[in-house]
Coordinates of C-alpha atoms in Angstrom, one line a residue:
M1028 CA 41.0 -20.6 -4.6
T1029 CA 37.6 -19.3 -3.4
A1030 CA 35.4 -21.7 -2.3
A1031 CA 31.5 -21.8 -1.2
R1032 CA 30.6 -22.5 2.2
G1033 CA 26.9 -22.9 1.9
T1034 CA 26.0 -19.2 2.7
G1035 CA 24.3 -16.0 1.9
F1036 CA 25.0 -12.4 2.9
L1037 CA 23.5 -10.3 5.3
A1038 CA 24.6 -6.9 6.9
G1039 CA 27.9 -7.5 4.8
R1040 CA 28.8 -10.6 6.4
P1041 CA 28.2 -14.5 5.6
H1042 CA 25.0 -15.6 6.9
R1043 CA 23.8 -19.1 7.0
G1044 CA 20.0 -19.5 7.0
G1045 CA 17.7 -21.2 9.5
G1046 CA 15.3 -22.5 7.0
A1047 CA 15.3 -26.0 5.1
P1048 CA 18.5 -27.5 3.5
F1049 CA 19.3 -28.2 -0.2
R1050 CA 22.2 -28.7 -2.5
A1051 CA 22.6 -27.9 -6.0
V1052 CA 22.2 -31.0 -8.9
A1053 CA 25.1 -30.9 -11.4
P1054 CA 22.8 -31.0 -14.8
A1055 CA 25.6 -33.0 -16.5
T1056 CA 25.2 -36.3 -14.2
G1057 CA 22.2 -35.6 -12.4
A1058 CA 24.1 -35.7 -9.0
E1059 CA 24.2 -33.6 -6.1
T1060 CA 27.2 -31.0 -6.2
G1061 CA 28.6 -28.5 -3.8
P1062 CA 27.7 -27.6 -0.1
E1063 CA 24.7 -28.0 1.8
F1064 CA 22.5 -24.3 1.5
T1065 CA 19.6 -23.5 3.9
G1066 CA 16.8 -21.2 3.1
C1067 CA 16.2 -18.1 4.8
T1068 CA 13.5 -17.6 7.1
A1069 CA 10.7 -15.0 6.9
E1070 CA 12.3 -13.2 9.7
E1071 CA 15.8 -13.5 8.1
V1072 CA 14.4 -11.5 5.0
A1073 CA 12.5 -9.2 7.2
A1074 CA 16.0 -8.4 8.9
A1075 CA 17.6 -8.1 5.6
A1076 CA 14.6 -5.4 4.4
A1077 CA 14.8 -3.6 7.2
L1078 CA 18.8 -3.0 6.9
A1079 CA 18.1 -2.3 3.4
A1080 CA 15.8 0.5 4.1
Q1081 CA 18.3 2.0 6.7
A1082 CA 21.2 1.6 4.0
H1083 CA 18.6 3.5 1.6
E1084 CA 18.5 6.6 4.1
E1085 CA 22.2 6.5 5.4
N1086 CA 23.7 6.2 1.6
R1087 CA 22.2 9.9 1.0
S1088 CA 25.2 10.9 2.9
L1089 CA 27.8 9.6 0.8
P1090 CA 29.5 11.9 -1.8
P1091 CA 27.2 12.4 -5.2
R1092 CA 27.6 9.6 -7.5
W1093 CA 28.9 7.4 -5.1
Q1094 CA 27.4 4.3 -6.9
A1095 CA 29.8 4.8 -9.8
G1096 CA 32.5 3.4 -7.2
L1097 CA 30.4 0.7 -6.2
L1098 CA 29.6 -0.4 -9.6
R1099 CA 33.6 -0.6 -10.5
G1100 CA 34.5 -2.3 -7.3
V1101 CA 32.0 -5.0 -7.8
A1102 CA 33.5 -5.5 -11.2
H1103 CA 37.0 -5.4 -9.7
R1104 CA 36.1 -7.8 -7.2
L1105 CA 34.6 -10.4 -9.9
A1106 CA 37.9 -10.3 -11.5
E1107 CA 39.7 -11.3 -8.7
V1108 CA 37.1 -14.5 -8.4
R1109 CA 36.7 -15.3 -12.2
E1110 CA 38.1 -18.6 -12.9
D1111 CA 36.5 -20.1 -9.4
L1112 CA 33.3 -18.5 -10.5
L1113 CA 33.5 -19.7 -14.1
R1114 CA 34.2 -23.3 -12.8
V1115 CA 31.7 -23.5 -10.0
A1116 CA 29.1 -22.0 -12.7
H1117 CA 30.0 -24.8 -15.3
E1118 CA 29.4 -27.3 -12.8
E1119 CA 26.1 -26.1 -11.3
T1120 CA 24.5 -25.2 -14.7
G1121 CA 26.0 -27.6 -17.7
I1122 CA 26.4 -24.1 -19.7
A1123 CA 29.7 -24.4 -21.9
P1124 CA 32.7 -22.7 -20.5
D1125 CA 33.4 -20.4 -23.5
R1126 CA 29.5 -19.1 -23.2
L1127 CA 30.2 -18.4 -19.4
A1128 CA 33.2 -16.7 -20.1
G1129 CA 31.5 -14.4 -22.7
E1130 CA 28.8 -13.9 -20.1
F1131 CA 31.1 -12.9 -17.5
A1132 CA 32.8 -10.3 -19.5
R1133 CA 29.0 -9.0 -20.3
T1134 CA 28.7 -8.8 -16.4
C1135 CA 31.6 -7.0 -15.9
G1136 CA 30.7 -4.7 -19.0
Q1137 CA 27.6 -3.8 -17.7
L1138 CA 28.7 -2.8 -14.1
T1139 CA 31.5 -0.4 -15.6
G1140 CA 28.9 0.8 -18.2
F1141 CA 26.4 1.7 -15.5
A1142 CA 29.0 3.2 -13.5
E1143 CA 29.9 5.4 -16.6
V1144 CA 26.6 6.6 -16.8
V1145 CA 26.1 7.6 -13.2
E1146 CA 29.6 9.6 -13.6
A1147 CA 28.2 11.4 -16.6
G1148 CA 25.0 12.4 -14.1
T1149 CA 22.7 11.4 -16.9
F1150 CA 21.2 8.6 -15.0
G1151 CA 19.0 11.6 -13.0
E1152 CA 18.0 12.8 -16.2
P1153 CA 18.0 16.6 -14.5
V1154 CA 15.5 19.1 -16.3
H1155 CA 15.1 22.6 -15.1
D1156 CA 12.2 25.4 -16.5
P1157 CA 13.0 28.5 -14.9
A1158 CA 10.4 30.8 -13.8
D1159 CA 8.7 32.9 -16.2
P1160 CA 6.5 35.3 -14.1
A1161 CA 4.9 37.0 -17.2
A1162 CA 3.3 33.3 -18.2
T1163 CA -0.4 32.7 -17.8
P1164 CA -0.5 31.6 -15.1
P1165 CA 3.0 32.6 -13.7
R1166 CA 5.4 29.7 -13.7
P1167 CA 7.4 29.0 -10.6
D1168 CA 11.0 27.8 -10.9
L1169 CA 10.8 23.9 -11.7
K1170 CA 13.7 21.4 -11.1
R1171 CA 13.0 17.8 -11.9
I1172 CA 15.0 14.6 -11.4
L1173 CA 14.6 11.0 -11.0
V1174 CA 15.5 9.8 -7.6
P1175 CA 15.9 6.3 -6.2
V1176 CA 12.7 4.4 -5.0
G1177 CA 14.6 2.4 -2.4
P1178 CA 15.1 -1.2 -1.6
V1179 CA 14.8 -3.7 -4.8
A1180 CA 14.3 -7.3 -4.7
V1181 CA 16.4 -8.9 -7.3
F1182 CA 15.2 -12.7 -8.4
G1183 CA 18.4 -14.5 -10.2
A1184 CA 17.8 -16.4 -13.4
S1185 CA 18.5 -19.8 -13.7
N1186 CA 19.8 -19.8 -17.4
F1187 CA 22.4 -16.7 -16.7
P1188 CA 24.3 -17.2 -13.9
L1189 CA 25.9 -14.2 -14.2
A1190 CA 24.4 -11.5 -16.1
F1191 CA 21.2 -12.1 -14.6
S1192 CA 21.8 -12.9 -11.4
V1193 CA 23.5 -12.3 -8.5
A1194 CA 25.6 -9.1 -9.9
G1195 CA 23.9 -8.9 -13.1
G1196 CA 21.8 -6.1 -15.0
D1197 CA 19.1 -5.8 -12.5
T1198 CA 21.5 -5.4 -9.5
A1199 CA 23.7 -3.4 -11.7
S1200 CA 20.8 -0.8 -12.7
A1201 CA 19.3 -0.9 -9.2
F1202 CA 23.0 0.4 -8.1
A1203 CA 23.0 2.8 -10.6
A1204 CA 19.9 4.3 -9.4
G1205 CA 21.3 4.4 -5.8
C1206 CA 19.0 1.8 -4.7
P1207 CA 20.0 -1.2 -2.0
V1208 CA 19.3 -4.6 -3.4
L1209 CA 18.3 -7.7 -2.1
V1210 CA 18.9 -10.6 -4.2
R1211 CA 16.8 -14.2 -4.1
A1212 CA 19.5 -16.7 -5.5
H1213 CA 18.4 -19.0 -7.4
P1214 CA 18.4 -22.5 -6.2
S1215 CA 20.0 -24.4 -9.4
H1216 CA 23.3 -22.4 -9.0
P1217 CA 23.6 -21.4 -5.1
A1218 CA 27.6 -21.6 -5.0
T1219 CA 28.0 -19.4 -8.2
S1220 CA 25.6 -16.9 -6.1
E1221 CA 27.7 -17.4 -3.0
I1222 CA 30.7 -16.4 -4.9
A1223 CA 29.5 -13.5 -6.7
G1224 CA 27.9 -12.6 -3.5
S1225 CA 31.3 -12.4 -1.8
A1226 CA 32.5 -10.1 -4.4
V1227 CA 29.5 -7.6 -4.3
A1228 CA 29.6 -7.7 -0.6
A1229 CA 33.2 -7.1 -0.5
A1230 CA 32.6 -4.1 -2.9
V1231 CA 29.9 -2.6 -0.7
T1232 CA 32.6 -2.6 2.1
D1233 CA 35.5 -1.0 0.1
C1234 CA 33.1 2.1 -1.0
R1235 CA 32.1 2.5 2.8
A1236 CA 28.4 1.8 1.8
H1237 CA 25.8 0.8 4.6
P1238 CA 26.5 -2.8 4.9
G1239 CA 22.4 -3.3 4.2
T1240 CA 23.1 -2.2 0.7
F1241 CA 23.3 -5.7 -0.4
A1242 CA 21.8 -9.0 1.1
L1243 CA 22.1 -12.4 -0.7
L1244 CA 19.0 -14.7 0.2
H1245 CA 18.9 -18.4 -0.5
G1246 CA 16.0 -20.7 -0.8
A1247 CA 14.7 -23.7 -2.4
G1248 CA 11.4 -23.4 -2.4
H1249 CA 8.8 -20.1 -2.8
D1250 CA 8.9 -18.7 1.0
T1251 CA 12.1 -16.9 0.6
G1252 CA 10.9 -15.3 -2.5
S1253 CA 7.4 -14.5 -1.5
A1254 CA 8.7 -13.0 2.0
L1255 CA 10.9 -10.8 0.2
V1256 CA 8.2 -9.4 -2.2
T1257 CA 6.0 -8.9 0.4
A1258 CA 8.3 -7.1 2.8
P1259 CA 7.1 -3.4 3.4
Q1260 CA 10.4 -1.8 2.8
V1261 CA 10.7 -3.6 -0.7
R1262 CA 9.6 -0.8 -3.4
A1263 CA 10.5 -2.6 -6.7
V1264 CA 11.3 -6.0 -7.8
G1265 CA 13.6 -7.3 -10.7
F1266 CA 12.8 -10.8 -12.1
T1267 CA 14.1 -13.0 -15.0
G1268 CA 12.4 -16.4 -15.4
S1269 CA 9.1 -18.2 -16.4
H1270 CA 5.9 -16.7 -17.0
A1271 CA 4.4 -18.6 -14.2
G1272 CA 6.9 -17.5 -11.7
G1273 CA 6.5 -14.1 -13.0
T1274 CA 2.7 -13.7 -12.9
A1275 CA 2.9 -15.3 -9.4
L1276 CA 5.4 -12.6 -8.0
T1277 CA 3.1 -9.6 -9.8
A1278 CA -0.1 -10.8 -8.5
L1279 CA 1.5 -11.2 -5.2
A1280 CA 3.0 -7.7 -5.2
A1281 CA -0.3 -6.2 -6.1
R1282 CA -1.9 -7.5 -3.2
R1283 CA 0.2 -5.8 -1.0
P1284 CA -1.2 -2.9 1.2
R1285 CA 1.1 -0.8 -0.7
P1286 CA 1.7 -2.6 -3.9
V1287 CA 5.0 -2.5 -5.9
P1288 CA 5.9 -2.5 -9.2
V1289 CA 7.1 -6.3 -10.4
Y1290 CA 9.5 -5.6 -13.9
A1291 CA 9.7 -9.3 -14.9
E1292 CA 10.8 -10.7 -18.1
M1293 CA 9.1 -13.8 -19.0
G1294 CA 8.5 -16.3 -21.7
S1295 CA 8.5 -15.3 -25.4
I1296 CA 7.8 -17.0 -28.6
N1297 CA 10.4 -14.8 -30.7
P1298 CA 8.6 -15.4 -34.0
L1299 CA 10.8 -15.3 -37.3
F1300 CA 9.1 -14.4 -40.5
V1301 CA 10.8 -15.6 -43.9
T1302 CA 9.4 -14.1 -47.5
T1303 CA 9.2 -15.8 -50.5
A1304 CA 12.0 -13.8 -52.0
A1305 CA 14.3 -14.3 -49.0
A1306 CA 13.6 -18.3 -49.0
E1307 CA 14.1 -18.4 -52.8
C1308 CA 17.6 -16.3 -52.5
R1309 CA 19.1 -17.7 -49.4
M1310 CA 17.1 -20.6 -47.9
D1311 CA 20.3 -22.5 -46.7
D1312 CA 21.6 -19.1 -44.8
V1313 CA 18.4 -18.4 -43.3
V1314 CA 17.9 -21.9 -42.2
S1315 CA 21.6 -22.3 -40.7
G1316 CA 21.3 -19.2 -38.9
F1317 CA 18.1 -20.4 -37.4
V1318 CA 19.0 -23.6 -36.5
S1319 CA 22.3 -21.7 -34.6
S1320 CA 20.0 -19.5 -33.0
L1321 CA 17.5 -22.1 -31.9
T1322 CA 20.1 -24.6 -30.4
T1323 CA 22.5 -21.8 -28.5
G1324 CA 22.6 -22.5 -24.8
A1325 CA 20.3 -25.8 -25.9
G1326 CA 17.6 -23.4 -26.4
Q1327 CA 17.2 -22.0 -23.2
L1328 CA 17.5 -18.2 -23.8
C1329 CA 14.8 -16.2 -23.9
T1330 CA 15.1 -14.7 -27.4
K1331 CA 15.2 -18.0 -29.1
P1332 CA 13.1 -17.8 -31.9
G1333 CA 10.5 -20.3 -31.5
L1334 CA 8.1 -20.0 -34.2
V1335 CA 9.3 -19.6 -37.8
F1336 CA 6.7 -18.3 -40.9
T1337 CA 7.0 -19.1 -44.5
T1338 CA 5.6 -20.0 -47.6
A1339 CA 8.6 -22.7 -48.2
G1340 CA 7.4 -24.1 -44.4
R1341 CA 7.8 -28.0 -45.9
E1342 CA 11.1 -27.1 -47.5
F1343 CA 12.3 -24.9 -44.5
A1344 CA 11.3 -27.4 -41.9
R1345 CA 13.1 -30.5 -44.0
R1346 CA 16.5 -28.6 -44.2
A1347 CA 16.5 -27.3 -40.6
A1348 CA 15.7 -31.0 -39.3
R1349 CA 18.7 -32.2 -41.2
L1350 CA 20.8 -29.9 -39.3
L1351 CA 18.9 -30.5 -35.9
D1352 CA 19.0 -34.0 -36.3
E1353 CA 23.0 -33.9 -36.4
T1354 CA 23.4 -31.5 -33.2
E1355 CA 24.3 -33.5 -30.3
P1356 CA 21.4 -33.1 -27.4
G1357 CA 21.8 -30.2 -25.2
T1358 CA 22.0 -30.0 -21.5
L1359 CA 19.0 -28.6 -19.6
L1360 CA 19.7 -26.3 -16.7
N1361 CA 17.8 -28.7 -14.2
A1362 CA 15.1 -31.4 -13.7
A1363 CA 11.9 -29.1 -13.7
T1364 CA 13.3 -27.7 -17.1
R1365 CA 13.9 -31.3 -18.9
D1366 CA 10.1 -32.5 -17.4
A1367 CA 8.6 -29.4 -19.0
F1368 CA 10.5 -30.2 -22.2
E1369 CA 9.7 -33.4 -22.6
A1370 CA 6.0 -32.8 -21.7
A1371 CA 5.7 -29.9 -24.3
A1372 CA 7.7 -31.4 -27.2
R1373 CA 4.8 -33.5 -28.3
V1374 CA 1.8 -31.9 -29.7
P1375 CA -1.1 -34.2 -31.0
G1376 CA -2.1 -33.6 -34.4
V1377 CA 0.8 -31.9 -35.6
Q1378 CA 3.7 -33.2 -37.5
T1379 CA 7.2 -33.9 -36.1
V1380 CA 9.7 -33.5 -38.6
T1381 CA 12.9 -34.2 -36.7
A1382 CA 13.9 -37.6 -35.5
R1383 CA 12.7 -39.0 -32.3
R1384 CA 15.9 -39.3 -30.5
E1385 CA 16.2 -40.2 -26.6
P1386 CA 19.4 -38.9 -25.2
N1387 CA 22.0 -41.3 -23.9
G1388 CA 24.0 -41.1 -20.9
P1389 CA 23.3 -39.3 -17.3
G1390 CA 21.8 -35.6 -16.7
F1391 CA 19.4 -33.6 -17.8
R1392 CA 19.7 -33.7 -21.7
A1393 CA 17.6 -33.0 -24.7
A1394 CA 17.6 -33.4 -28.7
P1395 CA 16.0 -30.7 -30.6
V1396 CA 12.5 -31.1 -31.3
L1397 CA 11.2 -29.2 -34.8
L1398 CA 7.2 -29.3 -35.8
L1399 CA 5.6 -28.3 -38.8
A1400 CA 2.2 -26.7 -38.7
R1401 CA -0.3 -24.5 -40.7
L1402 CA -2.1 -21.5 -39.2
D1403 CA -5.2 -23.3 -38.5
D1404 CA -3.0 -25.3 -36.3
L1405 CA -2.0 -22.5 -34.3
R1406 CA -5.7 -21.3 -33.9
R1407 CA -6.9 -25.0 -33.0
Q1408 CA -3.5 -25.6 -30.6
P1409 CA -2.6 -22.7 -28.2
A1410 CA 0.1 -24.3 -26.7
L1411 CA 2.1 -24.0 -30.2
L1412 CA 2.0 -20.5 -29.3
E1413 CA 3.7 -20.6 -26.0
E1414 CA 7.3 -20.8 -25.2
H1415 CA 9.0 -24.1 -24.6
F1416 CA 12.0 -23.7 -22.8
G1417 CA 14.6 -26.0 -24.7
P1418 CA 15.7 -26.6 -28.5
F1419 CA 11.9 -26.6 -29.6
A1420 CA 10.4 -24.7 -32.2
V1421 CA 7.5 -24.6 -34.9
V1422 CA 7.9 -24.0 -38.7
V1423 CA 4.6 -22.7 -39.9
E1424 CA 3.7 -23.0 -43.5
V1425 CA 1.7 -20.0 -45.2
D1426 CA 0.1 -19.7 -48.3
T1427 CA 1.5 -16.2 -49.8
D1428 CA 3.4 -13.3 -48.2
D1429 CA 0.0 -11.5 -47.4
D1430 CA -1.1 -14.1 -44.6
L1431 CA 2.6 -13.0 -42.8
V1432 CA 0.4 -10.0 -41.4
D1433 CA -2.4 -12.4 -40.4
A1434 CA 0.1 -14.7 -38.7
A1435 CA 1.6 -11.6 -36.8
R1436 CA -1.9 -11.0 -35.5
L1437 CA -2.0 -14.3 -34.0
V1438 CA 1.6 -14.2 -32.1
P1439 CA 1.4 -13.1 -28.1
G1440 CA 3.6 -10.2 -27.0
S1441 CA 7.4 -11.4 -27.5
L1442 CA 10.6 -9.8 -26.6
T1443 CA 12.0 -9.7 -30.5
A1444 CA 10.3 -10.4 -34.0
T1445 CA 12.5 -11.2 -36.9
L1446 CA 12.0 -10.3 -40.8
H1447 CA 14.0 -12.0 -43.1
C1448 CA 13.3 -10.2 -46.8
E1449 CA 14.8 -8.6 -49.9
P1450 CA 15.3 -4.9 -50.8
E1451 CA 12.9 -5.0 -53.7
E1452 CA 10.3 -6.2 -51.1
H1453 CA 10.8 -3.2 -48.8
P1454 CA 8.1 -0.9 -50.3
R1455 CA 5.0 -3.5 -49.6
L1456 CA 6.3 -4.6 -46.4
G1457 CA 5.2 -1.6 -44.1
P1458 CA 2.3 -3.0 -42.5
L1459 CA 4.3 -6.2 -41.3
T1460 CA 6.9 -4.1 -40.0
A1461 CA 4.2 -2.0 -38.3
R1462 CA 2.5 -5.3 -37.1
L1463 CA 5.7 -6.6 -35.7
A1464 CA 6.4 -3.4 -34.0
E1465 CA 3.3 -3.9 -32.4
T1466 CA 4.0 -7.4 -31.1
A1467 CA 7.5 -7.1 -30.0
G1468 CA 9.9 -4.7 -28.2
R1469 CA 13.1 -5.2 -30.7
V1470 CA 12.5 -5.7 -34.5
V1471 CA 15.2 -7.7 -36.0
H1472 CA 16.1 -7.2 -39.9
N1473 CA 17.9 -10.2 -41.7
G1474 CA 19.2 -11.4 -38.5
Y1475 CA 18.8 -13.5 -35.7
P1476 CA 17.3 -12.6 -32.3
T1477 CA 19.6 -14.2 -30.1
G1478 CA 22.4 -12.4 -28.6
V1479 CA 21.5 -8.8 -26.6
A1480 CA 23.7 -6.1 -26.9
V1481 CA 24.0 -3.7 -23.9
S1482 CA 23.9 -0.2 -24.9
R1483 CA 21.7 2.8 -24.8
A1484 CA 19.4 2.0 -27.5
Q1485 CA 18.7 -1.5 -26.3
T1486 CA 15.1 -2.8 -25.9
H1487 CA 14.8 -5.9 -23.9
T1488 CA 11.3 -6.2 -23.5
G1489 CA 8.2 -6.6 -25.0
P1490 CA 4.0 -6.4 -24.7
Y1491 CA 2.7 -9.0 -22.2
P1492 CA 3.1 -12.0 -21.8
A1493 CA 6.7 -11.5 -22.8
S1494 CA 7.0 -9.2 -19.7
S1495 CA 5.0 -7.2 -17.3
H1496 CA 5.8 -3.6 -18.0
S1497 CA 6.7 -3.3 -21.8
G1498 CA 7.6 0.5 -21.1
H1499 CA 11.1 -0.4 -19.4
T1500 CA 13.8 -2.3 -20.7
S1501 CA 16.0 -5.0 -18.6
V1502 CA 19.2 -4.5 -20.6
G1503 CA 20.9 -1.5 -21.7
W1504 CA 21.5 1.8 -19.6
T1505 CA 17.8 3.1 -19.5
A1506 CA 17.3 -0.1 -17.5
V1507 CA 18.1 2.1 -14.5
R1508 CA 14.7 4.2 -14.9
R1509 CA 12.7 0.9 -13.5
F1510 CA 14.1 1.7 -10.2
Q1511 CA 13.5 5.4 -10.2
R1512 CA 10.8 7.8 -9.5
P1513 CA 10.5 11.7 -10.8
V1514 CA 10.4 14.5 -8.1
T1515 CA 9.9 18.1 -9.2
F1516 CA 11.1 20.5 -6.7
Q1517 CA 9.5 24.1 -6.9
D1518 CA 11.3 27.3 -6.0
M1519 CA 13.4 25.6 -4.3
P1520 CA 16.8 27.1 -2.8
P1521 CA 20.3 25.2 -4.1
A1522 CA 21.2 24.3 -0.5
L1523 CA 18.0 22.0 -0.3
L1524 CA 18.1 20.6 -3.5
P1525 CA 19.7 17.2 -4.9
P1526 CA 23.1 17.5 -5.7
L1527 CA 22.3 16.5 -9.2
L1528 CA 20.4 19.5 -9.8
V1529 CA 23.1 21.8 -8.4
P1530 CA 25.2 23.4 -11.0
P1531 CA 28.8 23.0 -10.2
P1532 CA 30.3 26.4 -9.2
R1533 CA 31.8 28.6 -12.1
T1534 CA 35.9 28.6 -11.6
A1535 CA 38.3 30.3 -13.7
P1536 CA 40.1 28.2 -16.3
T1537 CA 43.4 26.3 -15.5
P1538 CA 46.1 27.9 -17.0
V1539 CA 47.7 25.1 -19.4
P1540 CA 51.4 24.8 -18.8
A1541 CA 53.7 25.4 -21.3
P1542 CA 55.3 22.1 -22.9
A1543 CA 58.6 21.1 -21.6
P1544 CA 61.5 21.5 -24.1
E1545 CA 62.3 18.0 -25.6
E1546 CA 65.7 16.6 -24.4
S1547 CA 68.1 15.1 -27.1
S1548 CA 69.3 11.6 -26.4

């Protein structure tokens, strides 16, 4: 059994910080759980950052594509602690065991997927333009490649304790780039973070990388994170969380003597547009899918649909409210999430169509809330256009399908936008889909936005305020680009080039042995 002891990791070893103590709180009961943890001081963060910079230098002497072994090693080590990791994650987050099991599989799949990207050599995107003396002006020999930026700070997310946390996508993509990683563990699940961190630290040792390649730093307040973002050795930041947290870190990083990018995936309203024909043909199916998407994970997914636009608004809201009122209140991640949900769930002057239910029992629970509004309400009440973490959404009734384009113009930048329509409508929906592409990083047709496949073509970002850098995804194999920068080598001899720019030596083909004669039984 792997048990948390209240430590982080520094220089490859368990480390207990010298800062303020804190403990996790179980959302299901509201009671403290697990061992006592302590935050890291500014001096400890500085020591971790200095070790990461040293690791960045010394890891260059490792064999080419060494990152693949590290990534596969983390997945292997995580598998060894799977049961303890899932048990503790459930206790600290209240997330259902089956969803955590799926998240664990996704976490390991991300790690092995990035390992395959490294092994294929595509992560460096090498480009070669041969010299052309006859060009005007003459062109030298140019070889371009993406190189790792250096130490990366990663902030664990509250709602994905595995896939967007210590060994999650930001860490995996930074490792794939060849960057050391400094993780600020989320204080809502510190024991989960410690167990996952032990797997990462062991994998670093297994592949003989520098011990500064990974650090796990705890802290219940903002001090540890602020010290991490402002550490001079840090070259980029990966963050998944609230709009307030992401913008604060972005501003902090911009004020550094040497500013660094913060790749923050923040709040998103994820609008869903339902045409008149779609509502007439399959209202019940669309409503059922919307309710399922809204309530998955107690509405605590960054891709939760928070707005629905349709000419059938009243009927859509009525049917959705009936299903939502039959849904058991969900467990929210922590007290702060519960308090924010309760404050946002009532908007003056806007009709609430779900029953006003107060959840019974201990812990941080919330019943779904659905409002019914019109476009003028959105213009008068900006809060209706903000993400509210938890099972909260607004149905907006419009007069005609032509109003859907005007509605889309009101929606702030989002991770996703969804369109439900019928085939006969396609010829006239070009302006709406073009507008949705301006609004979101992923446009969904006749589906639902929750659930983000990890693949080469995936985009998990969006225009501000959904993210701070809409040019880079945080999910999918191209997420590695966030932690790289391009360098061009001009007329450089092969001995001085990075290994990915040196073509492998040509060898004579190996003769294929003749098959052995089959033996009869």
